[in-house]
mmCIF file of C-alpha atoms in Angstrom:
data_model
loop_
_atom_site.group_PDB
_atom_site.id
_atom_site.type_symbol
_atom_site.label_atom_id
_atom_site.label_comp_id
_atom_site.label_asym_id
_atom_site.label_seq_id
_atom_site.Cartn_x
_atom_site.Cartn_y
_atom_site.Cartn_z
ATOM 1 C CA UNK A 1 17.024 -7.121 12.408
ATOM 2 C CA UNK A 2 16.664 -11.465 11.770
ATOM 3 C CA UNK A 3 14.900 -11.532 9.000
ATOM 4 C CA UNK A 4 11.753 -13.912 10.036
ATOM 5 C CA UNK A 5 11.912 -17.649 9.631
ATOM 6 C CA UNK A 6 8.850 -17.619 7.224
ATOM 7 C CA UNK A 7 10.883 -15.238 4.826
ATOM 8 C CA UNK A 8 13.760 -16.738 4.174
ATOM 9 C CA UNK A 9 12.564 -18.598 1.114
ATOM 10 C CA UNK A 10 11.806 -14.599 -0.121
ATOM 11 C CA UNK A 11 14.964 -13.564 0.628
ATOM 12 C CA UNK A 12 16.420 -13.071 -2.671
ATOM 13 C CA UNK A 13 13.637 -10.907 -2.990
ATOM 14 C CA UNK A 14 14.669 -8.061 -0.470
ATOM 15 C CA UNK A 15 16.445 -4.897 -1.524
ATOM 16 C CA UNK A 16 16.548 -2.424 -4.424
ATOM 17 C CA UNK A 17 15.791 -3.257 -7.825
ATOM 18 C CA UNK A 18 16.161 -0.735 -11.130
ATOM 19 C CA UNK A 19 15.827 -1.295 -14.375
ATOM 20 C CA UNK A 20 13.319 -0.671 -17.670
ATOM 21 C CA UNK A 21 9.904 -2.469 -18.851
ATOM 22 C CA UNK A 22 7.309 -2.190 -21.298
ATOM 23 C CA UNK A 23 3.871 -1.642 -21.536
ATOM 24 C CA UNK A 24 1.024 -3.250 -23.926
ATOM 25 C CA UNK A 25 -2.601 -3.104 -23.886
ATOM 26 C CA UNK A 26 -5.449 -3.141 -26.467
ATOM 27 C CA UNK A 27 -6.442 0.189 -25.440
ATOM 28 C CA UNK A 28 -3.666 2.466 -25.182
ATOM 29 C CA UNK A 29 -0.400 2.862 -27.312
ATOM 30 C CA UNK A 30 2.412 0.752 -26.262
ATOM 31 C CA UNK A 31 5.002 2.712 -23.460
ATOM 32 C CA UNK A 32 8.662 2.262 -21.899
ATOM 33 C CA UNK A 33 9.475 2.851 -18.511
ATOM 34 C CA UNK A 34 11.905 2.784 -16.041
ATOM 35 C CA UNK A 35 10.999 1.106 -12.758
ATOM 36 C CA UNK A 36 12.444 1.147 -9.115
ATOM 37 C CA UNK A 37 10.952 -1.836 -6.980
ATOM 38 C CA UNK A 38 12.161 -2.270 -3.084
ATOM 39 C CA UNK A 39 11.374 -5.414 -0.511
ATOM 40 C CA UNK A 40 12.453 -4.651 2.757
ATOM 41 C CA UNK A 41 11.005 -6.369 6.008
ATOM 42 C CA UNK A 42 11.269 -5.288 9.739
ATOM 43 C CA UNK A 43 11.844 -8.917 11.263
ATOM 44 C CA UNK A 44 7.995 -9.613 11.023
ATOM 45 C CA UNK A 45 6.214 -12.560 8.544
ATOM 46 C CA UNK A 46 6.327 -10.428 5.533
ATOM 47 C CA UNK A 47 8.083 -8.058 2.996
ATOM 48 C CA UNK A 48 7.590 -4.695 2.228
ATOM 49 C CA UNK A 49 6.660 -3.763 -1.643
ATOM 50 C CA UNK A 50 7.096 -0.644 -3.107
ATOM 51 C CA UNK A 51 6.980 0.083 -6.851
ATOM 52 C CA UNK A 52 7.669 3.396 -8.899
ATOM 53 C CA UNK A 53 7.562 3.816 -12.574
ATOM 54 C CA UNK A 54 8.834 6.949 -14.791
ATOM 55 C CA UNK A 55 8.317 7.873 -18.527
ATOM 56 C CA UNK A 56 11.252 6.148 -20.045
ATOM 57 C CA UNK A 57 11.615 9.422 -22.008
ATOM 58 C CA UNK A 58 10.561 12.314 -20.134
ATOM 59 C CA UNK A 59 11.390 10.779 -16.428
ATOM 60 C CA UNK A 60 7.768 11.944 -15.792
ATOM 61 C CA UNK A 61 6.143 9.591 -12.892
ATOM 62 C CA UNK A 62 4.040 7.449 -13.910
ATOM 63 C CA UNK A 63 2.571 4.712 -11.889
ATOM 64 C CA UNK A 64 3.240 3.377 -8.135
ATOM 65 C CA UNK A 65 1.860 0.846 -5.974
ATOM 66 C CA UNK A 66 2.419 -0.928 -2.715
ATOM 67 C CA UNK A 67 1.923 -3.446 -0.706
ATOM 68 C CA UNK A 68 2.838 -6.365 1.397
ATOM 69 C CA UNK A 69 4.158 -9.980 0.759
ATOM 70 C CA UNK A 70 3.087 -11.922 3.644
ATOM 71 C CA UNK A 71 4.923 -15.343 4.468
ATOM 72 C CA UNK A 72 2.890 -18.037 5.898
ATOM 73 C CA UNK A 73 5.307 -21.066 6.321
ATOM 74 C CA UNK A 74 6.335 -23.798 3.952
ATOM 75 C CA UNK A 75 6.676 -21.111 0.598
ATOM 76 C CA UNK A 76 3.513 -20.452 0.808
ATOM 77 C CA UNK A 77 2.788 -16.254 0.258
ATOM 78 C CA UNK A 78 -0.434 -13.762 0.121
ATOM 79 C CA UNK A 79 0.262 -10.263 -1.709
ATOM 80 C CA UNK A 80 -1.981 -7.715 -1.000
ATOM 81 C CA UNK A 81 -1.385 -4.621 -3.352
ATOM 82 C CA UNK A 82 -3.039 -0.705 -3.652
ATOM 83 C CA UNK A 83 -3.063 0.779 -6.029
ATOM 84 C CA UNK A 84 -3.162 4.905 -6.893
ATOM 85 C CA UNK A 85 -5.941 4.029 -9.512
ATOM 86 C CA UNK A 86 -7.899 3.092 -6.822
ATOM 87 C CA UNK A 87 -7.390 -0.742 -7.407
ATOM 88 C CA UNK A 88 -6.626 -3.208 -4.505
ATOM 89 C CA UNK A 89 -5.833 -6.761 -4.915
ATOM 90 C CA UNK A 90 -5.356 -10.223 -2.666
ATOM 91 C CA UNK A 91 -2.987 -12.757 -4.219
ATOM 92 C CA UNK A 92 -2.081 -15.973 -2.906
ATOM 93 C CA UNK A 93 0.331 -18.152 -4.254
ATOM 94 C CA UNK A 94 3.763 -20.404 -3.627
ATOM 95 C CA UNK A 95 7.552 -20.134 -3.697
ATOM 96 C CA UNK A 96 8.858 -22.058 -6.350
ATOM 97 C CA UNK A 97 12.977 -21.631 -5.794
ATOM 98 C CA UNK A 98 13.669 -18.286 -7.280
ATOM 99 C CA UNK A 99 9.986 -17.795 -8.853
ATOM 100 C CA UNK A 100 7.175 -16.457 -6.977
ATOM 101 C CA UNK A 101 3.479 -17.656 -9.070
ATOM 102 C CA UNK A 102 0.750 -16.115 -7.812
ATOM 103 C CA UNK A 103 -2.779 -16.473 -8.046
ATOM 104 C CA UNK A 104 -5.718 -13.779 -7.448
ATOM 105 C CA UNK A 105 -7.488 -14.423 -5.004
ATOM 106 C CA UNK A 106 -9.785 -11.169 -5.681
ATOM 107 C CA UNK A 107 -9.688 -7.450 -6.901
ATOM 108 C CA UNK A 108 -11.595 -4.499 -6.013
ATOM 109 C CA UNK A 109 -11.638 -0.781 -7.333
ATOM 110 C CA UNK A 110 -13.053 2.207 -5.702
ATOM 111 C CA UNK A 111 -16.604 3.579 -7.303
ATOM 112 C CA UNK A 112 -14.746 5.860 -9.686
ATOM 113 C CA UNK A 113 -11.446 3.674 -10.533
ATOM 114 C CA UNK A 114 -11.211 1.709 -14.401
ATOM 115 C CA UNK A 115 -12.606 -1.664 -14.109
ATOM 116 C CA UNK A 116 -10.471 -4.159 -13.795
ATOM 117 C CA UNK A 117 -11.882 -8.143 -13.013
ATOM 118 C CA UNK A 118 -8.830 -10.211 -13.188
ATOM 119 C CA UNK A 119 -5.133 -9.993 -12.256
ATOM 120 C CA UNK A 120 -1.750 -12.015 -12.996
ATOM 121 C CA UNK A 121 1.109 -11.741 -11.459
ATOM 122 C CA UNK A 122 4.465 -13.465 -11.328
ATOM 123 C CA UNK A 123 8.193 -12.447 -10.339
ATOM 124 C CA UNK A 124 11.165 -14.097 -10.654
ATOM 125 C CA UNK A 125 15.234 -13.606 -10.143
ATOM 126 C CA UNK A 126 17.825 -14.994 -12.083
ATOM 127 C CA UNK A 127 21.317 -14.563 -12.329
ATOM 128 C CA UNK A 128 22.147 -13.123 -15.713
ATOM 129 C CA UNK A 129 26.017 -12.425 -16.155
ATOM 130 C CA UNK A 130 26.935 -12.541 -12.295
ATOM 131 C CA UNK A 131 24.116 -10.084 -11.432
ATOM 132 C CA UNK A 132 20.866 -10.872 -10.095
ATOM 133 C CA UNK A 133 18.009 -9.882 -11.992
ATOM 134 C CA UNK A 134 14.129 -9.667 -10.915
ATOM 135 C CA UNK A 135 11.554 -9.994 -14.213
ATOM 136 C CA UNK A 136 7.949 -10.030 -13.441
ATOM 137 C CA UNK A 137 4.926 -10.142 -16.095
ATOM 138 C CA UNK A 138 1.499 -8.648 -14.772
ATOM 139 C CA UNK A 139 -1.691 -9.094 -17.226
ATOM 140 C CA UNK A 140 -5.173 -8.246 -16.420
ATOM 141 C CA UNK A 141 -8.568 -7.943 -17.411
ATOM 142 C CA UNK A 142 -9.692 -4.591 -17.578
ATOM 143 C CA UNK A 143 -12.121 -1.924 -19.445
ATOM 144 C CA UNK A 144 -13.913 -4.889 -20.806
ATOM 145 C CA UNK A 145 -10.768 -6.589 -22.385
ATOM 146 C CA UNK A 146 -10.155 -10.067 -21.930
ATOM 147 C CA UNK A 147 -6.832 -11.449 -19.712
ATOM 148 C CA UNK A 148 -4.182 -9.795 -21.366
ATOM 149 C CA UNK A 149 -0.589 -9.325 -20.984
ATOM 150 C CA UNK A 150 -0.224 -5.945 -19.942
ATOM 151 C CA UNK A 151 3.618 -5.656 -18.223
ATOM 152 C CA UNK A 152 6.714 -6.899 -18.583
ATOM 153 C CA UNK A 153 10.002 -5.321 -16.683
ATOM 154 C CA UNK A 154 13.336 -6.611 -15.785
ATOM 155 C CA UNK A 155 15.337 -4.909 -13.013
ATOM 156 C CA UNK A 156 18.836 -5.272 -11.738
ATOM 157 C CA UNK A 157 19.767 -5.327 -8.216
ATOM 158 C CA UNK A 158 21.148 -2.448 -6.581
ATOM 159 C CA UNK A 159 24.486 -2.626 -4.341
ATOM 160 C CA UNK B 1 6.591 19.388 -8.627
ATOM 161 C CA UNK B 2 3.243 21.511 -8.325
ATOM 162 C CA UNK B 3 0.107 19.983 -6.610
ATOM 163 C CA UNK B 4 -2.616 18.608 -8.399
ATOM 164 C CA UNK B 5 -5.470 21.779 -8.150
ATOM 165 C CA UNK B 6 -7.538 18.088 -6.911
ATOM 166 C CA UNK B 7 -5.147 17.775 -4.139
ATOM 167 C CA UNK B 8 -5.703 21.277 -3.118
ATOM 168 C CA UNK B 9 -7.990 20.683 -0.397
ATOM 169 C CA UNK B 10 -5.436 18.107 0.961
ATOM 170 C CA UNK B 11 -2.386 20.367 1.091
ATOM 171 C CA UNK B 12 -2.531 20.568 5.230
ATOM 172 C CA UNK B 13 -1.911 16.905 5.239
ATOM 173 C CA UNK B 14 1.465 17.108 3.360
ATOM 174 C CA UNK B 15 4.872 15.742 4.832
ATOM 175 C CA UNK B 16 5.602 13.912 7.747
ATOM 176 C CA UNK B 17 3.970 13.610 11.101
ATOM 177 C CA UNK B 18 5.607 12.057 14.182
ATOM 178 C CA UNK B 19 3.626 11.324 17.543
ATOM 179 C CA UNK B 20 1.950 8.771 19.943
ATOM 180 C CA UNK B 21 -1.022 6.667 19.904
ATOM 181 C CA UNK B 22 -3.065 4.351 21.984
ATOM 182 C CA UNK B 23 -4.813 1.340 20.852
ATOM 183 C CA UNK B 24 -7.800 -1.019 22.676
ATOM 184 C CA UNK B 25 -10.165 -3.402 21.791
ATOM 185 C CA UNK B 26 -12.029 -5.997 23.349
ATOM 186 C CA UNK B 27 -10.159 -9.023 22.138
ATOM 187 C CA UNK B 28 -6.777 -7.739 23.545
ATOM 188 C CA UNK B 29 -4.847 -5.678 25.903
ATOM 189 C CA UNK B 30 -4.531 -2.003 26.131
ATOM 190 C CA UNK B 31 -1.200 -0.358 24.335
ATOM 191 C CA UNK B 32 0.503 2.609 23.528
ATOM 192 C CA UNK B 33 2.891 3.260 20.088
ATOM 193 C CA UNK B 34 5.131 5.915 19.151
ATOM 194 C CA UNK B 35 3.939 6.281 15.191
ATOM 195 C CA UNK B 36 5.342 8.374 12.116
ATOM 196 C CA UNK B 37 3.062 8.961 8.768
ATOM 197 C CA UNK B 38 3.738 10.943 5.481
ATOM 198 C CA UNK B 39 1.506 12.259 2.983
ATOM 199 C CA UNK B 40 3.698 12.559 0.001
ATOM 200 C CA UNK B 41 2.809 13.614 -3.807
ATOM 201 C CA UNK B 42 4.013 13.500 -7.312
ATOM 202 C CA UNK B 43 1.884 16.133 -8.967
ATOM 203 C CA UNK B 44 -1.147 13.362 -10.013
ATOM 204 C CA UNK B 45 -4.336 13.919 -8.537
ATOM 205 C CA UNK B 46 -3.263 11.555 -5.231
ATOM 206 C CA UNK B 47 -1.540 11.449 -2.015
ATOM 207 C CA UNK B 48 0.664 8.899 -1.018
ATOM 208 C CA UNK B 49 0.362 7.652 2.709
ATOM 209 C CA UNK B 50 2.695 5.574 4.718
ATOM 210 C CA UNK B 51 2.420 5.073 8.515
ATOM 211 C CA UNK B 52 4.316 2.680 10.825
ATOM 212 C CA UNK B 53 4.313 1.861 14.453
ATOM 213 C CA UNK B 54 6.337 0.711 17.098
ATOM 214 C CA UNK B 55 5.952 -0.520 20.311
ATOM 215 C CA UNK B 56 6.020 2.726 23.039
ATOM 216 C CA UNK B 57 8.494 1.229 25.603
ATOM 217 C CA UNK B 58 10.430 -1.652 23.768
ATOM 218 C CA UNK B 59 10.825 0.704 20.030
ATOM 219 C CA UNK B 60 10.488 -2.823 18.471
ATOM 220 C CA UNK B 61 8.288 -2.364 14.523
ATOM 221 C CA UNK B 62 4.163 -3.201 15.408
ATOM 222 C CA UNK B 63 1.791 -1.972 12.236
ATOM 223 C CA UNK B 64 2.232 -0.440 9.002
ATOM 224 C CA UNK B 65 0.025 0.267 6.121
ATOM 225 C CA UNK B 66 0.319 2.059 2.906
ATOM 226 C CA UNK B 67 -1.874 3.871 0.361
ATOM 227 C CA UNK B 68 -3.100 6.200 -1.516
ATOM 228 C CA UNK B 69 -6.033 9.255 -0.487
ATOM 229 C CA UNK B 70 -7.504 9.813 -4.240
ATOM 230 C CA UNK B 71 -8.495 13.363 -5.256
ATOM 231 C CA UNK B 72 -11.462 13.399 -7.080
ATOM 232 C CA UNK B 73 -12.005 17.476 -7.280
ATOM 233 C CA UNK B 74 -14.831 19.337 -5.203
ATOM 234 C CA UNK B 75 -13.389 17.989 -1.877
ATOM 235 C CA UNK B 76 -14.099 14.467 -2.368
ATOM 236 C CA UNK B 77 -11.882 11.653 -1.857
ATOM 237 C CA UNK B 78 -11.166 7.786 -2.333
ATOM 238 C CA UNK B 79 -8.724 6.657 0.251
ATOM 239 C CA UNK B 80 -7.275 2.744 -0.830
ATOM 240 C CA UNK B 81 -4.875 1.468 2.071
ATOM 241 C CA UNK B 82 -3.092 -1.907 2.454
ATOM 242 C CA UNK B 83 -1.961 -3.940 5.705
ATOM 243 C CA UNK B 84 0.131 -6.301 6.011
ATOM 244 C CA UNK B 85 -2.291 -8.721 7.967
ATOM 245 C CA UNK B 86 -3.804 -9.425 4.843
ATOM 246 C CA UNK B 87 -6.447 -6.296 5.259
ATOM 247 C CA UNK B 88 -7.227 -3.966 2.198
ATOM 248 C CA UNK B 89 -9.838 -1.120 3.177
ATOM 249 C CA UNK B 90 -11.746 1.143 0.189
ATOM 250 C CA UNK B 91 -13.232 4.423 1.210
ATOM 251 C CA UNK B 92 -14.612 7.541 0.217
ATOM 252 C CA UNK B 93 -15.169 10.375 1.646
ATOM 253 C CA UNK B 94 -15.016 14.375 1.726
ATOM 254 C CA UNK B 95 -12.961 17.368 2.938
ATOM 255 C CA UNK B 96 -14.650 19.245 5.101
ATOM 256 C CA UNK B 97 -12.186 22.071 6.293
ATOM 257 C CA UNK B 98 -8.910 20.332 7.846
ATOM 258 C CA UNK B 99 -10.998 16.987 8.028
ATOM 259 C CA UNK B 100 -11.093 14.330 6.937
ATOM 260 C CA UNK B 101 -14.208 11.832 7.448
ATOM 261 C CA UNK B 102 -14.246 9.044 5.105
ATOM 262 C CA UNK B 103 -16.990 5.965 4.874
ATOM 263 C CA UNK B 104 -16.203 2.521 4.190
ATOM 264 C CA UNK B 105 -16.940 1.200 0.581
ATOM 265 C CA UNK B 106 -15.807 -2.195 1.218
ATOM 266 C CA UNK B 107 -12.801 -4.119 3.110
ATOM 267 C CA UNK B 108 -11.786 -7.392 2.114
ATOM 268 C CA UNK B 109 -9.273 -9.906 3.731
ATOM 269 C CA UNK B 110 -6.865 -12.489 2.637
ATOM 270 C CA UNK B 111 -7.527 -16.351 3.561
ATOM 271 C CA UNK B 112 -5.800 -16.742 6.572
ATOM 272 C CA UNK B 113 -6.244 -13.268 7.733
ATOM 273 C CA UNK B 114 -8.101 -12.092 10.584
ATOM 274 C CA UNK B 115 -11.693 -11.259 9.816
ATOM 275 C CA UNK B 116 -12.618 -7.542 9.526
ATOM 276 C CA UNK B 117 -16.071 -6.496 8.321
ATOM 277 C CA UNK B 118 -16.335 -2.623 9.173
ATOM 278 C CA UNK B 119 -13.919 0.121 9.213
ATOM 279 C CA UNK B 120 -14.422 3.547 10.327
ATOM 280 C CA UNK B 121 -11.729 6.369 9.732
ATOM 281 C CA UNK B 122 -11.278 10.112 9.760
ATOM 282 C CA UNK B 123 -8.482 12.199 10.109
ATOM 283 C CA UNK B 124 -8.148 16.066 11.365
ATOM 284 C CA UNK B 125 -5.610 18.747 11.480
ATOM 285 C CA UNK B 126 -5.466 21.445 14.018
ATOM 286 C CA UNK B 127 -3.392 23.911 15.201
ATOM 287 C CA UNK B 128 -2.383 23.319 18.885
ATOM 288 C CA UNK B 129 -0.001 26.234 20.772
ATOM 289 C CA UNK B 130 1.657 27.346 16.800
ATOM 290 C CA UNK B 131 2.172 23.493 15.664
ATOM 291 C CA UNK B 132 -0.108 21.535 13.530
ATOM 292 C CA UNK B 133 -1.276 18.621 14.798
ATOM 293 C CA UNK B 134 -2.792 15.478 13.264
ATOM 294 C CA UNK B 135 -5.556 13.539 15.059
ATOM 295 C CA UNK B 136 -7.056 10.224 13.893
ATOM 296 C CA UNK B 137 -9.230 7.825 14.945
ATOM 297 C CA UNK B 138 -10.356 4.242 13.934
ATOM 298 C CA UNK B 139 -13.186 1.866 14.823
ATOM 299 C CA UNK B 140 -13.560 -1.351 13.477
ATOM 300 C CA UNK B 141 -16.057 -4.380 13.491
ATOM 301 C CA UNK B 142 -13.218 -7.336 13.740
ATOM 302 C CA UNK B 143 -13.140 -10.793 14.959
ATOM 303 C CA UNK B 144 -16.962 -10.980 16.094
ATOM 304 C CA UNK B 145 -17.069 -7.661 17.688
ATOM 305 C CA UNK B 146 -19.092 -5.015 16.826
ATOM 306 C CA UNK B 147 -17.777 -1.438 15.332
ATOM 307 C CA UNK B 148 -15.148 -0.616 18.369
ATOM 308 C CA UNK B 149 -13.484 1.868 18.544
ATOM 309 C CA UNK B 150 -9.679 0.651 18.307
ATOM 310 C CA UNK B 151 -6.860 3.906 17.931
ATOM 311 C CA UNK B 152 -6.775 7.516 18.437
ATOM 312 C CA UNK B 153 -3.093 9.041 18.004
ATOM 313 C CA UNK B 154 -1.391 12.853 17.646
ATOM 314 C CA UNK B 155 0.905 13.840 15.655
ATOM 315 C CA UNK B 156 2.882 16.761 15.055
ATOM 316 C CA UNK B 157 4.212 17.837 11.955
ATOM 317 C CA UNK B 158 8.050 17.737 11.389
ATOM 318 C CA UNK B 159 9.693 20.680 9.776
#
């Protein structure tokens, strides 16, 4: 399947990615992970998204999310992501080379989901010793905290 | 991995359903898609849900959204889904037997996305002739119409 004309600036994006992060927040004790994230399209104006996290120790699940990176034409992108915690979000934002900045364009939670008002989000892939890795930071404010950096993972891609 | 007890009430939806489907609406022409979904868990107190579409006659990809159907205990829900045409839907709703009526908290759109201002969803399973079979439909209030109805599909559940 061609990949669509609008995604080829996101094309380093699509495949398998593994790897380890961390997470931080004011209100809960800092945790390790291991992460598998996957872009794949079907030949239409966007990728795929597909996130799963485990307990770096205990290999427990821990979070997941989805979504879809829609590709409008001249590196411009919307993300739309669910969450299991019952959090949604609309990002919009631009292809810079190998860096994808977005910018939250709004975020809603269901009537018994954590409160969370604000979202940042940014990927990028570099190539670190002849493989490609994908980083991405996410902060957020949430539970009546301030914007603050909340994830940081960086994943290798998968053959 | 054991079921959440939350997810309990949810069980019959569990694995993967293959069928057909017809969609209308005022605004376009009349089609028909072959369609596969999966209710999948992890032992948390959710389901996740994947469906995709493709074209009837030509096989070639159509729709596909992603999400999650929260468990909240005493058969009621939060269902959080994602579309790649920039559409994110909130629900909530209850079990009531094998169905599954949900009511629109809120859906919200990206910029350039299609406007969308109602959603209406529910789900059943029944058994048909010793197979299980999943029935949907959904109505929406899009592009200046009123609430229409839009698809009704059946599925049958894979072994």
């Amino acid at each position: 399947m061609d990949l669509h004309p609008h995604c080829e600036p996101l094309a380093y994006l699509l495949g398998t990615w593994t790897g380890a992060g961390v997470g931080d927040y004011p209100t809960i004790d800092r945790f390790a992970y291991t992460e598998e994230v996957t872009f794949g399209h079907v030949g239409k104006p966007f990728l795929a998204y597909n996130q799963r996290t485990r307990h770096a120790d205990t290999g427990q699940p821990l979070h997941a999310e989805a979504g879809y990176l829609r590709a409008l034409g001249e590196n411009q992108v919307e993300l739309v992501i669910v969450q299991p915690s019952g959090i949604v979000e609309l990002h919009h934002g631009e292809v810079r080379g190998q860096t994808l900045a977005l910018e939250l364009d709004a975020v809603h939670v269901t009537p018994t989901a954590k409160s969370v008002t604000d979202v940042q989000r940014e990927f990028r892939v570099a190539s670190v010793d002849d493989r490609l890795v994908l980083s991405y930071d996410m902060s957020m404010a949430a539970v009546g905290q301030p914007m603050t950096h909340h994830l940081h993972a960086e994943l290798t891609q998968q053959p």
